[in-house]
XYZ file of C-alpha atoms in Angstrom:
248
model
C 105.604 14.708 49.756
C 108.199 15.285 47.096
C 107.896 18.381 44.997
C 107.277 17.672 41.297
C 110.440 17.774 39.222
C 110.529 20.582 36.722
C 109.645 19.410 33.245
C 112.541 19.598 30.837
C 111.740 20.676 27.320
C 113.634 18.900 24.586
C 114.980 21.291 22.028
C 113.531 20.775 18.544
C 116.266 19.875 16.103
C 115.178 22.691 13.780
C 115.010 25.355 16.451
C 118.623 26.432 15.982
C 118.989 29.203 13.422
C 122.416 30.418 12.390
C 123.206 34.004 11.579
C 123.156 33.262 7.854
C 119.838 31.471 8.062
C 118.443 34.351 10.111
C 119.349 36.628 7.232
C 117.631 34.271 4.819
C 114.478 34.244 6.971
C 114.572 38.032 7.002
C 114.905 37.986 3.217
C 111.934 35.650 2.856
C 109.838 37.905 5.070
C 110.871 40.888 2.982
C 109.934 39.057 -0.219
C 106.522 38.197 1.204
C 106.009 41.862 2.017
C 107.014 42.832 -1.501
C 104.590 40.293 -2.946
C 101.768 41.663 -0.823
C 102.410 45.165 -2.140
C 102.608 44.069 -5.785
C 99.747 45.524 -7.844
C 98.430 42.817 -10.210
C 99.422 43.269 -13.857
C 101.995 45.990 -13.190
C 105.070 44.943 -15.200
C 107.273 47.809 -14.022
C 106.476 47.072 -10.397
C 107.283 43.426 -11.086
C 110.649 44.418 -12.523
C 111.400 46.447 -9.386
C 110.434 43.464 -7.272
C 112.797 41.236 -9.236
C 115.553 43.779 -8.674
C 114.868 43.732 -4.927
C 114.878 39.917 -4.910
C 118.269 39.844 -6.623
C 119.618 42.352 -4.125
C 118.330 40.365 -1.139
C 119.673 37.084 -2.458
C 123.082 38.599 -3.200
C 123.325 39.941 0.367
C 121.822 37.092 2.393
C 122.417 33.868 0.474
C 124.847 31.518 2.190
C 127.028 31.252 -0.932
C 128.248 34.396 -2.611
C 127.019 34.668 -6.190
C 128.207 37.236 -8.688
C 125.754 39.469 -10.551
C 126.165 37.536 -13.806
C 125.467 34.223 -12.081
C 122.408 35.630 -10.334
C 120.957 37.055 -13.530
C 121.614 33.819 -15.429
C 119.845 31.776 -12.753
C 116.945 34.214 -12.623
C 116.406 34.195 -16.380
C 116.727 30.410 -16.554
C 114.112 30.109 -13.822
C 111.813 32.474 -15.699
C 112.052 30.450 -18.903
C 111.702 27.142 -17.022
C 108.562 28.318 -15.220
C 106.892 29.043 -18.554
C 106.364 25.302 -18.868
C 106.951 25.553 -22.620
C 109.090 22.700 -24.000
C 109.949 24.833 -27.041
C 111.368 27.742 -25.042
C 115.005 27.652 -23.918
C 117.707 30.030 -22.738
C 120.993 29.680 -24.631
C 124.418 30.725 -23.435
C 127.176 31.697 -25.905
C 128.228 28.087 -26.615
C 124.629 26.922 -26.916
C 123.850 29.774 -29.289
C 126.870 28.952 -31.467
C 125.726 25.339 -31.725
C 122.165 26.481 -32.516
C 123.397 28.801 -35.274
C 125.470 26.003 -36.770
C 122.547 23.567 -36.716
C 119.883 25.953 -38.035
C 121.824 28.446 -40.139
C 124.935 26.490 -41.035
C 127.098 29.395 -39.857
C 129.811 29.659 -37.211
C 133.003 31.574 -36.431
C 135.921 29.321 -37.274
C 138.321 28.047 -39.912
C 136.138 26.012 -42.273
C 137.322 22.509 -41.374
C 135.381 19.294 -40.930
C 137.373 16.964 -38.661
C 137.058 13.276 -37.916
C 138.834 11.067 -35.389
C 141.146 8.381 -36.721
C 143.074 6.236 -34.217
C 143.637 9.088 -31.784
C 144.395 11.683 -34.443
C 142.142 14.486 -35.680
C 142.147 14.330 -39.465
C 140.730 16.935 -41.836
C 137.848 15.274 -43.681
C 136.797 18.346 -45.652
C 137.883 21.936 -46.233
C 135.046 24.294 -47.128
C 135.486 26.668 -50.041
C 136.359 30.307 -49.404
C 137.380 29.752 -45.770
C 140.546 30.620 -43.812
C 141.641 26.983 -43.922
C 141.324 26.793 -47.702
C 143.202 30.075 -48.168
C 146.020 28.725 -45.978
C 146.329 25.623 -48.165
C 144.971 23.075 -45.682
C 143.873 19.873 -47.417
C 141.722 16.870 -46.632
C 143.913 14.246 -44.986
C 146.018 16.711 -42.992
C 146.312 15.924 -39.282
C 145.859 18.560 -36.551
C 148.795 17.989 -34.201
C 148.738 21.175 -32.068
C 146.521 24.163 -31.287
C 148.069 27.282 -29.765
C 151.337 25.382 -29.305
C 149.712 22.596 -27.231
C 149.844 19.031 -28.565
C 146.329 17.965 -29.556
C 146.771 14.211 -29.937
C 144.217 12.360 -27.830
C 141.925 15.366 -27.391
C 138.222 14.566 -27.680
C 136.977 15.767 -31.042
C 134.484 18.140 -29.375
C 137.269 19.833 -27.402
C 139.422 20.231 -30.494
C 136.544 21.619 -32.526
C 135.688 24.131 -29.785
C 139.323 25.272 -29.645
C 139.274 26.069 -33.371
C 136.022 28.032 -33.235
C 135.845 31.544 -31.867
C 134.913 35.162 -32.582
C 135.296 36.435 -36.115
C 138.675 38.173 -36.548
C 140.454 36.336 -33.718
C 143.645 34.398 -34.499
C 144.479 30.809 -33.620
C 147.760 28.997 -34.302
C 147.222 25.483 -35.670
C 149.931 22.952 -36.542
C 149.210 20.407 -39.281
C 151.081 17.291 -40.337
C 150.641 16.245 -43.935
C 151.180 12.599 -44.870
C 154.440 12.323 -46.801
C 155.788 15.694 -45.603
C 158.982 15.733 -43.552
C 157.927 18.326 -40.984
C 154.619 19.692 -39.641
C 153.573 23.206 -40.623
C 152.089 25.848 -38.310
C 149.570 28.398 -39.609
C 148.302 31.530 -37.861
C 144.680 31.492 -39.027
C 142.211 34.339 -38.626
C 138.745 33.037 -37.799
C 135.885 34.106 -40.027
C 132.157 33.466 -40.307
C 131.922 30.130 -42.078
C 128.882 28.898 -43.951
C 128.570 25.116 -43.937
C 126.679 24.133 -47.095
C 123.703 21.846 -46.724
C 124.387 20.528 -50.229
C 128.179 20.500 -50.628
C 128.037 19.234 -54.228
C 125.727 17.573 -56.756
C 126.386 15.414 -59.786
C 124.917 13.247 -62.520
C 125.252 9.528 -61.799
C 124.158 8.802 -65.346
C 123.149 11.216 -68.099
C 119.564 11.103 -66.769
C 119.918 10.430 -63.010
C 120.929 13.227 -60.624
C 122.595 12.746 -57.243
C 122.108 15.361 -54.479
C 123.478 14.793 -50.940
C 121.547 16.790 -48.326
C 123.864 16.725 -45.316
C 122.024 18.979 -42.876
C 118.759 20.856 -42.434
C 119.470 24.568 -42.098
C 117.639 27.704 -43.159
C 119.401 27.527 -46.537
C 118.856 23.796 -47.131
C 115.715 24.202 -49.258
C 117.250 26.843 -51.524
C 120.491 24.899 -51.940
C 118.629 21.704 -52.794
C 116.363 23.529 -55.237
C 119.318 25.148 -57.040
C 121.193 21.840 -57.269
C 118.192 19.951 -58.673
C 117.356 22.659 -61.199
C 120.953 22.783 -62.415
C 121.037 19.012 -62.932
C 117.618 18.964 -64.615
C 118.925 21.617 -66.997
C 121.746 19.194 -67.830
C 119.257 16.471 -68.751
C 118.447 14.703 -65.465
C 115.038 13.037 -65.284
C 115.504 11.060 -62.043
C 116.881 12.023 -58.650
C 118.725 10.259 -55.840
C 118.407 12.399 -52.705
C 121.050 11.174 -50.259
C 120.063 11.677 -46.593
C 122.657 9.344 -45.041
C 124.189 10.851 -41.906
C 121.655 13.683 -41.874
C 120.580 14.449 -38.288
C 117.107 15.561 -39.360
C 115.271 18.742 -38.539
């Protein structure tokens, strides 16, 4: 009688655990222990737990993450888990865009640019800004920023390169139609207020025209002042121009 052959056990494909994964399993076990010890409603204890979690992740995660990256991910996760569609975490660029949209303020030169056949052309220069003080005019072309040719740059990239912290300096080269040579200006960035109502006028002696170009925290006051000034000049009707306005 033949002896029974020993039964061979097939290894489970998930049975292998690398050294890094072992560390991760250890970290998970430690987190479970921390959760078990967490008194309910104790915010300070929760903050200590979060600090321990960040420490464990920084030491055992397979990819090395710097402290700033860890904190950013943790705070984003916190805001995301709120489940509130009106809550968001903004980085520096996001915050600058938010300030521009809601307050009409940003750190820059005071230029409104538009793309024309591969060139960035100044469509408007805002009053009292570094660009206006330097003599930049509507129609000028931006040909270089910081000594680098800017032709063909996406408009968003060019606009971002001109914005920056208040007091910082950026070198911008402009070409003016009809001028022989381009001109370079060293411009000091400042806090720029973009008006919601850039101007207002009387179309006829009794009909006012007010263009409302963006909704910001000053839009209501600017519109009110413009309408009152035109009414004082005899206006009895109003054309409120909302073309191109992104809403709010």
